[in-house]
Short mmCIF file of N, CA and C in Angstrom, two decimals:
data_model
loop_
_atom_site.label_atom_id
_atom_site.label_comp_id
_atom_site.label_asym_id
_atom_site.label_seq_id
_atom_site.Cartn_x
_atom_site.Cartn_y
_atom_site.Cartn_z
N MET A 249 -98.72 24.53 -88.22
CA MET A 249 -98.29 25.35 -89.23
C MET A 249 -97.10 26.26 -88.62
N VAL A 250 -97.28 27.02 -87.49
CA VAL A 250 -96.20 27.60 -86.74
C VAL A 250 -94.83 26.96 -86.59
N GLY A 251 -94.87 25.80 -86.48
CA GLY A 251 -93.52 24.86 -86.56
C GLY A 251 -92.91 24.45 -87.56
N MET A 252 -94.03 24.63 -89.05
CA MET A 252 -93.39 24.43 -90.12
C MET A 252 -92.70 25.48 -90.59
N SER A 253 -93.32 26.80 -90.49
CA SER A 253 -92.79 28.02 -90.81
C SER A 253 -91.19 28.26 -90.26
N ILE A 254 -91.35 27.58 -88.80
CA ILE A 254 -90.07 28.15 -88.23
C ILE A 254 -88.75 26.96 -88.96
N MET A 255 -89.41 25.89 -89.17
CA MET A 255 -88.52 24.90 -89.71
C MET A 255 -88.05 25.30 -91.20
N GLY A 256 -89.12 25.82 -91.81
CA GLY A 256 -88.69 26.37 -93.30
C GLY A 256 -87.69 27.52 -93.29
N ALA A 257 -87.90 28.35 -92.16
CA ALA A 257 -87.00 29.53 -92.17
C ALA A 257 -85.44 29.15 -91.73
N MET A 258 -85.44 27.99 -90.79
CA MET A 258 -84.10 27.78 -90.36
C MET A 258 -83.45 26.51 -91.23
N SER A 259 -84.15 26.09 -92.09
CA SER A 259 -83.51 25.05 -92.79
C SER A 259 -82.18 25.31 -93.39
N PRO A 260 -81.99 26.63 -94.17
CA PRO A 260 -80.60 26.87 -94.66
C PRO A 260 -79.43 27.01 -93.38
N MET A 261 -80.01 27.32 -92.30
CA MET A 261 -78.82 27.20 -91.14
C MET A 261 -78.60 26.09 -90.61
N MET A 262 -79.80 25.13 -90.70
CA MET A 262 -79.42 23.88 -90.12
C MET A 262 -78.38 23.07 -91.25
N MET A 263 -78.77 23.20 -92.68
CA MET A 263 -77.77 22.76 -93.55
C MET A 263 -76.41 23.10 -93.48
N THR A 264 -76.28 24.71 -93.08
CA THR A 264 -74.75 24.93 -92.67
C THR A 264 -74.25 24.21 -91.69
N MET A 265 -74.85 24.22 -90.56
CA MET A 265 -74.54 23.43 -89.37
C MET A 265 -73.95 21.95 -89.62
N ALA A 266 -75.08 21.31 -90.72
CA ALA A 266 -74.61 19.94 -90.75
C ALA A 266 -73.39 19.80 -91.65
N LEU A 267 -73.02 20.70 -92.54
CA LEU A 267 -71.77 20.65 -93.52
C LEU A 267 -70.58 21.06 -92.96
N THR A 268 -70.67 21.86 -91.99
CA THR A 268 -69.39 22.50 -91.32
C THR A 268 -68.29 21.38 -90.80
N PRO A 269 -68.96 20.48 -90.28
CA PRO A 269 -67.62 19.26 -89.44
C PRO A 269 -67.40 18.73 -90.83
N ALA A 270 -68.04 18.51 -91.94
CA ALA A 270 -67.44 17.70 -92.85
C ALA A 270 -66.49 18.47 -93.87
N GLU A 271 -66.51 19.95 -93.94
CA GLU A 271 -65.73 20.72 -94.52
C GLU A 271 -64.42 21.03 -93.80
N ALA A 272 -64.67 21.12 -92.38
CA ALA A 272 -63.54 21.03 -91.05
C ALA A 272 -62.62 19.83 -91.45
N ALA A 273 -63.20 18.88 -91.63
CA ALA A 273 -62.51 17.49 -91.80
C ALA A 273 -61.85 17.25 -92.89
N LYS A 274 -62.17 17.69 -94.23
CA LYS A 274 -61.52 17.85 -95.31
C LYS A 274 -60.43 18.82 -95.26
N ARG A 275 -60.53 20.05 -94.54
CA ARG A 275 -59.65 21.00 -94.56
C ARG A 275 -58.25 20.58 -93.65
N ALA A 276 -58.88 19.76 -92.62
CA ALA A 276 -57.63 19.24 -91.64
C ALA A 276 -56.76 17.96 -92.47
N GLN A 277 -57.59 17.30 -93.39
CA GLN A 277 -57.14 16.32 -93.98
C GLN A 277 -56.07 16.71 -95.06
N ASN A 278 -56.39 17.87 -95.72
CA ASN A 278 -55.57 18.32 -96.79
C ASN A 278 -54.19 19.02 -95.83
N PHE A 279 -54.68 19.78 -94.84
CA PHE A 279 -53.43 20.24 -93.88
C PHE A 279 -52.58 19.40 -93.60
N GLY A 280 -53.12 18.02 -93.20
CA GLY A 280 -51.99 16.98 -92.78
C GLY A 280 -51.38 16.62 -93.98
N VAL A 281 -51.62 16.37 -95.08
CA VAL A 281 -50.71 15.98 -96.33
C VAL A 281 -50.10 17.21 -96.49
N ALA A 282 -50.39 18.57 -96.57
CA ALA A 282 -49.56 19.48 -96.83
C ALA A 282 -48.20 19.45 -95.74
N GLU A 283 -48.66 19.51 -94.65
CA GLU A 283 -47.69 19.50 -93.64
C GLU A 283 -46.77 18.26 -93.58
N THR A 284 -47.05 17.15 -94.01
CA THR A 284 -46.31 16.04 -94.14
C THR A 284 -45.29 16.05 -95.31
N ALA A 285 -45.75 16.65 -96.41
CA ALA A 285 -45.15 17.10 -97.53
C ALA A 285 -44.05 18.14 -97.07
N ALA A 286 -44.14 19.16 -96.38
CA ALA A 286 -43.21 19.98 -96.07
C ALA A 286 -42.24 19.65 -95.23
N VAL A 287 -42.58 18.66 -94.14
CA VAL A 287 -41.67 18.27 -93.38
C VAL A 287 -40.66 17.11 -94.09
N VAL A 288 -41.23 16.71 -94.89
CA VAL A 288 -40.31 15.46 -95.50
C VAL A 288 -39.33 16.47 -96.44
N PHE A 289 -39.90 17.43 -97.36
CA PHE A 289 -39.08 18.30 -98.21
C PHE A 289 -37.88 18.85 -97.68
N ALA A 290 -38.30 19.50 -96.14
CA ALA A 290 -37.26 20.18 -95.40
C ALA A 290 -36.22 19.13 -94.95
N SER A 291 -36.45 18.11 -94.40
CA SER A 291 -35.59 17.11 -93.86
C SER A 291 -34.87 16.40 -95.24
N THR A 292 -35.25 16.58 -96.28
CA THR A 292 -34.29 16.09 -97.31
C THR A 292 -33.35 16.94 -97.82
N TYR A 293 -33.44 18.17 -97.57
CA TYR A 293 -32.38 19.07 -98.10
C TYR A 293 -31.78 19.57 -96.81
N GLU A 294 -32.12 19.79 -95.41
CA GLU A 294 -31.56 20.29 -94.49
C GLU A 294 -30.00 19.77 -94.09
N GLY A 295 -29.24 20.37 -93.91
CA GLY A 295 -27.61 20.05 -93.63
C GLY A 295 -27.17 19.47 -94.98
N THR A 296 -27.54 19.35 -96.07
CA THR A 296 -27.00 19.18 -97.20
C THR A 296 -26.31 20.34 -97.97
N LEU A 297 -25.73 20.07 -98.83
CA LEU A 297 -25.04 21.18 -99.79
C LEU A 297 -26.05 21.24 -101.07
N ASP A 298 -27.05 20.30 -101.49
CA ASP A 298 -27.84 20.39 -102.59
C ASP A 298 -28.64 21.55 -102.46
N ILE A 299 -28.85 22.23 -103.82
CA ILE A 299 -29.92 23.16 -103.89
C ILE A 299 -31.37 22.47 -104.11
N PRO A 300 -32.18 22.91 -103.14
CA PRO A 300 -33.64 22.40 -103.21
C PRO A 300 -34.27 22.29 -104.65
N GLN A 301 -34.89 21.37 -105.27
CA GLN A 301 -35.46 21.28 -106.53
C GLN A 301 -37.01 21.11 -105.94
N ASP A 302 -37.91 22.22 -106.59
CA ASP A 302 -39.23 22.14 -106.41
C ASP A 302 -40.06 20.99 -106.89
N THR A 303 -41.23 20.81 -106.40
CA THR A 303 -41.86 19.50 -106.78
C THR A 303 -43.35 19.76 -107.21
N GLU A 304 -44.31 19.10 -107.52
CA GLU A 304 -45.47 19.35 -107.82
C GLU A 304 -46.18 20.21 -106.75
N THR A 305 -46.16 19.88 -105.52
CA THR A 305 -46.78 20.53 -104.47
C THR A 305 -46.09 21.34 -103.76
N CYS A 306 -44.73 21.32 -103.81
CA CYS A 306 -43.98 22.16 -102.78
C CYS A 306 -42.92 23.21 -103.60
N LEU A 307 -43.24 24.25 -103.35
CA LEU A 307 -42.01 25.47 -103.74
C LEU A 307 -41.12 25.85 -103.00
N SER A 308 -39.86 26.02 -103.15
CA SER A 308 -38.72 26.67 -102.31
C SER A 308 -38.12 28.01 -102.63
N GLU A 309 -37.74 28.77 -101.73
CA GLU A 309 -37.14 29.82 -102.14
C GLU A 309 -36.35 30.43 -101.17
N THR A 310 -35.34 31.16 -101.56
CA THR A 310 -34.32 31.40 -100.40
C THR A 310 -35.06 32.54 -99.40
N ARG A 311 -34.52 32.62 -98.24
CA ARG A 311 -34.80 33.60 -97.21
C ARG A 311 -34.07 34.57 -97.25
N GLU A 312 -34.83 35.80 -97.10
CA GLU A 312 -34.22 37.31 -97.15
C GLU A 312 -32.84 37.19 -96.37
N ASN A 313 -31.73 37.96 -96.45
CA ASN A 313 -30.85 38.51 -95.69
C ASN A 313 -30.19 37.17 -95.12
N THR A 314 -30.11 36.01 -95.65
CA THR A 314 -29.58 34.78 -94.95
C THR A 314 -28.78 33.92 -95.92
N GLU A 315 -27.73 33.37 -95.46
CA GLU A 315 -26.90 32.60 -96.64
C GLU A 315 -27.49 30.90 -96.33
N ASN A 316 -27.76 30.06 -97.27
CA ASN A 316 -28.27 28.71 -97.21
C ASN A 316 -29.36 28.57 -96.34
N ALA A 317 -30.20 29.57 -96.40
CA ALA A 317 -31.48 29.38 -95.58
C ALA A 317 -32.43 29.30 -96.77
N TYR A 318 -33.55 28.60 -96.65
CA TYR A 318 -34.49 28.10 -97.58
C TYR A 318 -35.96 28.15 -96.83
N SER A 319 -37.05 28.44 -97.46
CA SER A 319 -38.16 28.21 -97.05
C SER A 319 -39.11 27.43 -98.06
N VAL A 320 -39.86 26.47 -97.58
CA VAL A 320 -40.66 25.76 -98.44
C VAL A 320 -41.97 25.88 -98.27
N THR A 321 -42.92 26.09 -99.26
CA THR A 321 -44.39 26.00 -99.17
C THR A 321 -44.85 24.95 -99.88
N CYS A 322 -45.68 24.13 -99.13
CA CYS A 322 -46.43 23.05 -99.85
C CYS A 322 -47.71 23.09 -99.66
N THR A 323 -48.36 22.87 -100.76
CA THR A 323 -49.80 23.05 -100.88
C THR A 323 -50.74 21.76 -101.35
N HIS A 324 -51.86 21.56 -100.85
CA HIS A 324 -52.56 20.31 -100.93
C HIS A 324 -54.06 20.77 -100.98
N GLY A 325 -54.82 20.13 -102.08
CA GLY A 325 -56.24 20.39 -101.82
C GLY A 325 -56.83 21.30 -103.06
N SER A 326 -58.11 21.57 -103.48
CA SER A 326 -58.59 22.23 -104.09
C SER A 326 -59.72 23.12 -103.65
N GLY A 327 -59.93 24.14 -104.38
CA GLY A 327 -61.23 25.03 -104.00
C GLY A 327 -61.15 25.86 -102.98
N LYS A 328 -62.29 25.53 -102.23
CA LYS A 328 -62.13 26.32 -101.07
C LYS A 328 -61.28 25.52 -99.70
N TYR A 329 -61.08 24.06 -100.17
CA TYR A 329 -60.31 23.02 -99.20
C TYR A 329 -58.63 23.18 -99.32
N VAL A 330 -58.25 24.21 -100.07
CA VAL A 330 -56.92 24.32 -100.25
C VAL A 330 -56.25 24.74 -98.91
N GLN A 331 -54.99 24.07 -98.56
CA GLN A 331 -54.27 24.32 -97.43
C GLN A 331 -52.71 24.33 -97.63
N SER A 332 -52.15 25.42 -97.25
CA SER A 332 -50.75 25.76 -97.41
C SER A 332 -49.98 25.59 -96.12
N VAL A 333 -48.83 25.05 -95.90
CA VAL A 333 -47.89 25.03 -94.95
C VAL A 333 -46.41 25.47 -95.50
N THR A 334 -45.76 26.46 -94.57
CA THR A 334 -44.42 26.87 -94.95
C THR A 334 -43.37 26.27 -93.99
N ARG A 335 -42.38 25.89 -94.06
CA ARG A 335 -41.33 25.52 -93.10
C ARG A 335 -39.97 26.19 -93.75
N ALA A 336 -39.12 26.34 -92.61
CA ALA A 336 -37.88 26.96 -92.98
C ALA A 336 -36.90 25.61 -92.55
N PHE A 337 -35.75 25.84 -93.50
CA PHE A 337 -34.74 24.95 -93.35
C PHE A 337 -33.36 25.50 -93.74
N ARG A 338 -32.32 24.94 -93.50
CA ARG A 338 -31.13 25.51 -93.89
C ARG A 338 -29.98 24.57 -94.36
N LEU A 339 -29.44 24.75 -95.41
CA LEU A 339 -28.38 23.92 -96.08
C LEU A 339 -27.03 24.17 -95.25
N ALA A 340 -26.33 22.91 -95.39
CA ALA A 340 -24.97 22.92 -94.69
C ALA A 340 -23.98 24.13 -95.37
N VAL A 341 -23.25 24.53 -94.29
CA VAL A 341 -22.33 25.59 -94.55
C VAL A 341 -21.10 25.15 -95.01
N PRO A 342 -20.56 25.29 -96.20
CA PRO A 342 -19.39 24.72 -96.75
C PRO A 342 -18.29 24.74 -95.66
N ASP A 343 -17.45 23.88 -95.31
CA ASP A 343 -16.44 23.73 -94.40
C ASP A 343 -15.53 24.86 -94.41
N LYS A 344 -15.12 25.18 -95.71
CA LYS A 344 -13.96 26.41 -95.82
C LYS A 344 -14.42 27.62 -95.20
N GLU A 345 -15.71 28.00 -95.13
CA GLU A 345 -16.40 29.19 -94.72
C GLU A 345 -16.27 29.30 -93.17
N LEU A 346 -16.44 28.00 -92.43
CA LEU A 346 -16.47 28.10 -91.02
C LEU A 346 -15.11 28.27 -90.56
N ASN A 347 -14.08 27.87 -90.92
CA ASN A 347 -12.81 28.08 -90.34
C ASN A 347 -12.07 29.32 -90.49
N SER A 348 -12.57 30.29 -89.88
CA SER A 348 -11.92 31.53 -89.89
C SER A 348 -10.75 31.85 -88.84
N THR A 349 -10.55 31.08 -87.95
CA THR A 349 -9.52 31.36 -87.03
C THR A 349 -8.40 29.97 -86.96
N ASP A 350 -7.39 30.08 -87.19
CA ASP A 350 -6.48 29.00 -86.92
C ASP A 350 -5.21 29.26 -86.29
N GLY A 351 -5.03 30.40 -85.82
CA GLY A 351 -3.76 30.98 -84.95
C GLY A 351 -2.89 31.60 -86.06
N ALA A 352 -2.99 31.45 -87.32
CA ALA A 352 -2.10 32.14 -88.18
C ALA A 352 -2.18 33.82 -87.97
N GLY A 353 -0.97 34.16 -88.36
CA GLY A 353 -0.64 35.68 -87.70
C GLY A 353 -0.36 36.00 -86.40
N THR A 354 -0.73 35.07 -85.38
CA THR A 354 -0.39 35.26 -84.11
C THR A 354 0.79 34.77 -83.51
N GLY A 355 1.50 33.81 -84.20
CA GLY A 355 2.51 33.23 -83.63
C GLY A 355 1.96 31.81 -82.74
N ARG A 356 0.80 31.58 -82.47
CA ARG A 356 0.38 30.68 -81.67
C ARG A 356 0.56 29.35 -82.44
N GLN A 357 0.78 28.39 -81.90
CA GLN A 357 0.78 26.93 -82.39
C GLN A 357 0.03 26.01 -81.45
N PHE A 358 -0.77 25.20 -82.18
CA PHE A 358 -1.79 24.44 -81.49
C PHE A 358 -1.44 22.86 -81.90
N ALA A 359 -1.61 22.02 -81.07
CA ALA A 359 -1.19 20.85 -81.02
C ALA A 359 -2.49 19.90 -82.30
N TYR A 360 -3.54 20.39 -82.41
CA TYR A 360 -4.39 19.92 -83.40
C TYR A 360 -5.07 21.01 -84.20
N GLU A 361 -5.63 20.46 -85.51
CA GLU A 361 -6.15 21.43 -86.34
C GLU A 361 -7.57 21.90 -85.93
N THR A 362 -8.12 23.05 -86.19
CA THR A 362 -9.18 23.46 -85.36
C THR A 362 -10.27 22.86 -86.44
N PRO A 363 -11.36 21.91 -85.91
CA PRO A 363 -12.34 21.32 -86.63
C PRO A 363 -13.04 22.45 -87.54
N THR A 364 -13.56 22.19 -88.73
CA THR A 364 -14.09 23.07 -89.76
C THR A 364 -15.63 23.26 -89.15
N ARG A 365 -16.31 22.35 -88.35
CA ARG A 365 -17.50 22.50 -88.33
C ARG A 365 -17.80 21.84 -86.72
N PHE A 366 -18.74 22.50 -85.96
CA PHE A 366 -18.96 22.01 -85.05
C PHE A 366 -20.22 21.65 -84.72
N SER A 367 -20.57 20.60 -83.90
CA SER A 367 -22.06 20.22 -83.85
C SER A 367 -22.58 20.82 -82.57
N PRO A 368 -23.74 20.57 -82.10
CA PRO A 368 -24.30 21.47 -80.97
C PRO A 368 -24.10 20.61 -79.58
N PHE A 369 -23.13 19.62 -79.64
CA PHE A 369 -23.13 18.98 -78.40
C PHE A 369 -21.78 19.10 -77.64
N GLU A 370 -21.58 19.29 -76.57
CA GLU A 370 -20.33 19.27 -75.53
C GLU A 370 -19.63 18.03 -75.75
N CYS A 371 -18.21 18.32 -75.71
CA CYS A 371 -17.21 17.28 -75.57
C CYS A 371 -17.52 16.38 -74.32
N PRO A 372 -17.60 15.11 -74.13
CA PRO A 372 -17.45 14.66 -73.08
C PRO A 372 -16.49 14.64 -72.01
N ILE A 373 -16.71 14.17 -70.76
CA ILE A 373 -15.56 14.57 -69.83
C ILE A 373 -14.32 13.84 -70.10
N TYR A 374 -14.42 12.34 -70.42
CA TYR A 374 -13.26 11.82 -70.92
C TYR A 374 -12.42 12.05 -72.11
N ASP A 375 -13.16 13.13 -72.77
CA ASP A 375 -12.29 13.34 -73.76
C ASP A 375 -12.68 15.06 -74.20
N SER A 376 -12.30 15.87 -73.44
CA SER A 376 -12.94 17.12 -73.46
C SER A 376 -12.18 17.99 -74.63
N TRP A 377 -11.64 17.58 -75.47
CA TRP A 377 -11.60 18.50 -76.56
C TRP A 377 -11.93 17.48 -77.85
N GLY A 378 -12.39 16.41 -77.61
CA GLY A 378 -12.79 15.51 -78.74
C GLY A 378 -11.67 14.74 -79.65
N VAL A 379 -10.39 15.03 -79.08
CA VAL A 379 -9.17 14.72 -80.00
C VAL A 379 -8.75 13.26 -79.81
N ASN A 380 -9.13 12.39 -78.69
CA ASN A 380 -8.81 11.23 -78.33
C ASN A 380 -9.40 10.46 -78.92
N GLY A 381 -10.35 10.54 -80.27
CA GLY A 381 -10.98 9.66 -80.69
C GLY A 381 -12.55 9.77 -80.79
N TYR A 382 -13.09 10.76 -79.69
CA TYR A 382 -14.54 11.15 -79.78
C TYR A 382 -14.68 11.66 -80.97
N ASN A 383 -14.27 12.54 -81.45
CA ASN A 383 -14.72 13.25 -82.77
C ASN A 383 -14.53 12.50 -83.89
N ASP A 384 -13.46 11.43 -84.07
CA ASP A 384 -13.40 10.63 -85.19
C ASP A 384 -14.40 9.53 -85.32
N LEU A 385 -15.00 9.18 -84.13
CA LEU A 385 -16.08 8.32 -84.28
C LEU A 385 -17.49 8.88 -84.52
N ASN A 386 -17.91 9.97 -84.04
CA ASN A 386 -18.98 10.52 -84.12
C ASN A 386 -19.16 11.82 -84.77
N TYR A 387 -18.27 12.51 -85.71
CA TYR A 387 -18.31 13.48 -86.43
C TYR A 387 -19.42 13.67 -87.34
N ASP A 388 -19.56 12.49 -88.12
CA ASP A 388 -20.69 12.31 -89.07
C ASP A 388 -22.24 12.48 -88.49
N ALA A 389 -22.31 11.73 -87.43
CA ALA A 389 -23.29 11.25 -86.53
C ALA A 389 -24.01 12.84 -85.95
N LEU A 390 -22.87 13.43 -85.36
CA LEU A 390 -23.10 14.63 -84.67
C LEU A 390 -23.23 15.93 -85.50
N GLY A 391 -22.95 15.64 -86.77
CA GLY A 391 -22.89 16.88 -87.65
C GLY A 391 -21.77 17.93 -87.38
N GLY A 392 -20.66 17.22 -87.00
CA GLY A 392 -19.24 18.26 -86.67
C GLY A 392 -18.88 17.66 -85.36
N ALA A 393 -17.71 18.50 -85.19
CA ALA A 393 -17.01 18.06 -84.14
C ALA A 393 -17.58 18.53 -82.48
N CYS A 394 -17.35 17.84 -81.51
CA CYS A 394 -17.98 18.40 -80.39
C CYS A 394 -17.47 19.80 -79.65
N ILE A 395 -17.92 20.34 -78.97
CA ILE A 395 -17.44 21.77 -78.39
C ILE A 395 -16.75 21.40 -77.22
N PRO A 396 -15.43 21.99 -77.08
CA PRO A 396 -14.76 21.43 -76.10
C PRO A 396 -15.44 22.31 -74.74
N TYR A 397 -14.99 21.90 -73.58
CA TYR A 397 -15.32 22.66 -72.29
C TYR A 397 -15.11 24.32 -72.30
N GLU A 398 -13.85 24.50 -72.83
CA GLU A 398 -13.65 26.10 -72.69
C GLU A 398 -14.42 26.77 -73.72
N GLY A 399 -14.96 26.05 -74.79
CA GLY A 399 -15.78 26.84 -75.66
C GLY A 399 -17.44 26.61 -75.58
N TRP A 400 -17.72 26.16 -74.52
CA TRP A 400 -19.15 25.53 -74.42
C TRP A 400 -20.03 27.00 -74.13
N ASN A 401 -19.41 27.97 -73.51
CA ASN A 401 -20.24 29.29 -73.16
C ASN A 401 -19.08 30.34 -73.21
N GLN A 402 -19.72 31.44 -73.02
CA GLN A 402 -18.83 32.71 -72.92
C GLN A 402 -17.99 32.92 -71.62
N THR A 403 -18.82 32.47 -70.58
CA THR A 403 -17.89 32.58 -69.59
C THR A 403 -16.62 31.66 -69.34
N ARG A 404 -16.99 30.36 -69.83
CA ARG A 404 -15.98 29.43 -69.73
C ARG A 404 -14.60 29.89 -70.69
N TYR A 405 -15.31 30.35 -71.71
CA TYR A 405 -14.33 30.80 -73.03
C TYR A 405 -13.47 32.07 -72.42
N GLN A 406 -14.23 33.02 -71.67
CA GLN A 406 -13.30 34.08 -71.18
C GLN A 406 -12.27 33.87 -70.06
N PHE A 407 -12.65 32.62 -69.19
CA PHE A 407 -11.94 32.46 -67.97
C PHE A 407 -10.96 31.07 -68.17
N SER A 408 -10.95 30.44 -69.81
CA SER A 408 -9.63 29.68 -70.08
C SER A 408 -8.52 30.39 -70.33
N HIS A 409 -7.53 29.72 -70.77
CA HIS A 409 -6.35 29.96 -70.97
C HIS A 409 -5.85 29.58 -72.38
N PRO A 410 -5.65 30.36 -73.47
CA PRO A 410 -5.30 30.03 -74.72
C PRO A 410 -4.17 29.20 -74.80
N ASP A 411 -3.15 29.21 -73.97
CA ASP A 411 -1.96 28.38 -74.12
C ASP A 411 -2.25 26.85 -73.38
N GLU A 412 -3.43 26.74 -73.31
CA GLU A 412 -4.00 25.40 -72.78
C GLU A 412 -4.95 24.81 -73.79
N TRP A 413 -4.98 25.74 -74.82
CA TRP A 413 -6.13 25.09 -75.67
C TRP A 413 -5.40 24.23 -76.83
N LEU A 414 -6.13 22.98 -77.09
CA LEU A 414 -5.50 21.86 -77.95
C LEU A 414 -5.63 22.21 -79.60
N TYR A 415 -6.66 23.15 -79.71
CA TYR A 415 -6.80 23.99 -81.02
C TYR A 415 -7.21 25.41 -80.90
N ASP A 416 -7.20 26.09 -82.03
CA ASP A 416 -7.59 27.44 -81.54
C ASP A 416 -9.25 27.69 -81.79
N ILE A 417 -9.86 28.14 -80.79
CA ILE A 417 -10.99 28.74 -80.74
C ILE A 417 -11.26 29.81 -80.22
N ASN A 418 -10.41 30.82 -80.56
CA ASN A 418 -10.34 32.29 -80.53
C ASN A 418 -11.73 32.71 -81.44
N ASN A 419 -12.40 33.80 -80.75
CA ASN A 419 -13.70 34.15 -81.35
C ASN A 419 -14.79 33.26 -81.44
N ARG A 420 -14.78 32.22 -80.65
CA ARG A 420 -15.71 31.10 -80.99
C ARG A 420 -17.19 31.93 -80.62
N ASN A 421 -18.01 31.58 -81.59
CA ASN A 421 -19.44 32.15 -81.44
C ASN A 421 -19.39 33.80 -81.47
N GLY A 422 -18.35 34.25 -82.06
CA GLY A 422 -18.54 35.75 -82.17
C GLY A 422 -18.20 36.53 -80.74
N TRP A 423 -17.63 35.81 -79.98
CA TRP A 423 -17.56 36.32 -78.57
C TRP A 423 -16.34 37.24 -78.46
N GLY A 424 -15.52 37.44 -79.66
CA GLY A 424 -14.67 38.62 -79.69
C GLY A 424 -13.29 37.67 -79.35
N ASN A 425 -12.13 38.52 -79.64
CA ASN A 425 -10.64 37.73 -79.46
C ASN A 425 -10.84 37.56 -78.01
N HIS A 426 -10.10 36.49 -77.70
CA HIS A 426 -9.78 36.30 -76.09
C HIS A 426 -8.81 37.27 -75.63
N PRO A 427 -9.07 37.68 -74.38
CA PRO A 427 -8.20 38.51 -73.85
C PRO A 427 -6.71 38.25 -73.63
N ASP A 428 -6.37 36.98 -73.48
CA ASP A 428 -5.08 36.54 -73.36
C ASP A 428 -4.48 36.22 -74.61
N TYR A 429 -5.24 35.94 -75.71
CA TYR A 429 -4.61 35.57 -76.71
C TYR A 429 -3.60 36.20 -77.49
#
């Protein structure tokens, strides 16, 4: 009798313990679907000039105080099993806005035109400015021109000599005008 009383009192608790793993599995499944949708959405628009178009499950919005940056929130599931995921991504910056220094007004002449977009990769040793064919072959794959040795970090930039530059890298990464420019 005592055993049956205890079982009767614990029945609701036992039921909750039995359902919790199934509910967690359903939430995890919905989270996985929402995560996949967010990653696919972000990768579709990242690095392009296309304005993101909302879908049934994903809504995009511009990020505050940023240019060309968006966040996407994708949702999947219903009721208490709804799961949402937010991811951020950035559109490509139009080329004309990136080329802010070209030696104009300084009297400096450079052998090559300054690339309008740089990739995150340093130029190889055999083509330290990327002008001997490296950028021609890899510009699209890398997402822009390689970064020359002299522009890879601020120390190299400060100790370089503008007279030896093949194109204008003055004020690269906002490091200010070169002291010898």
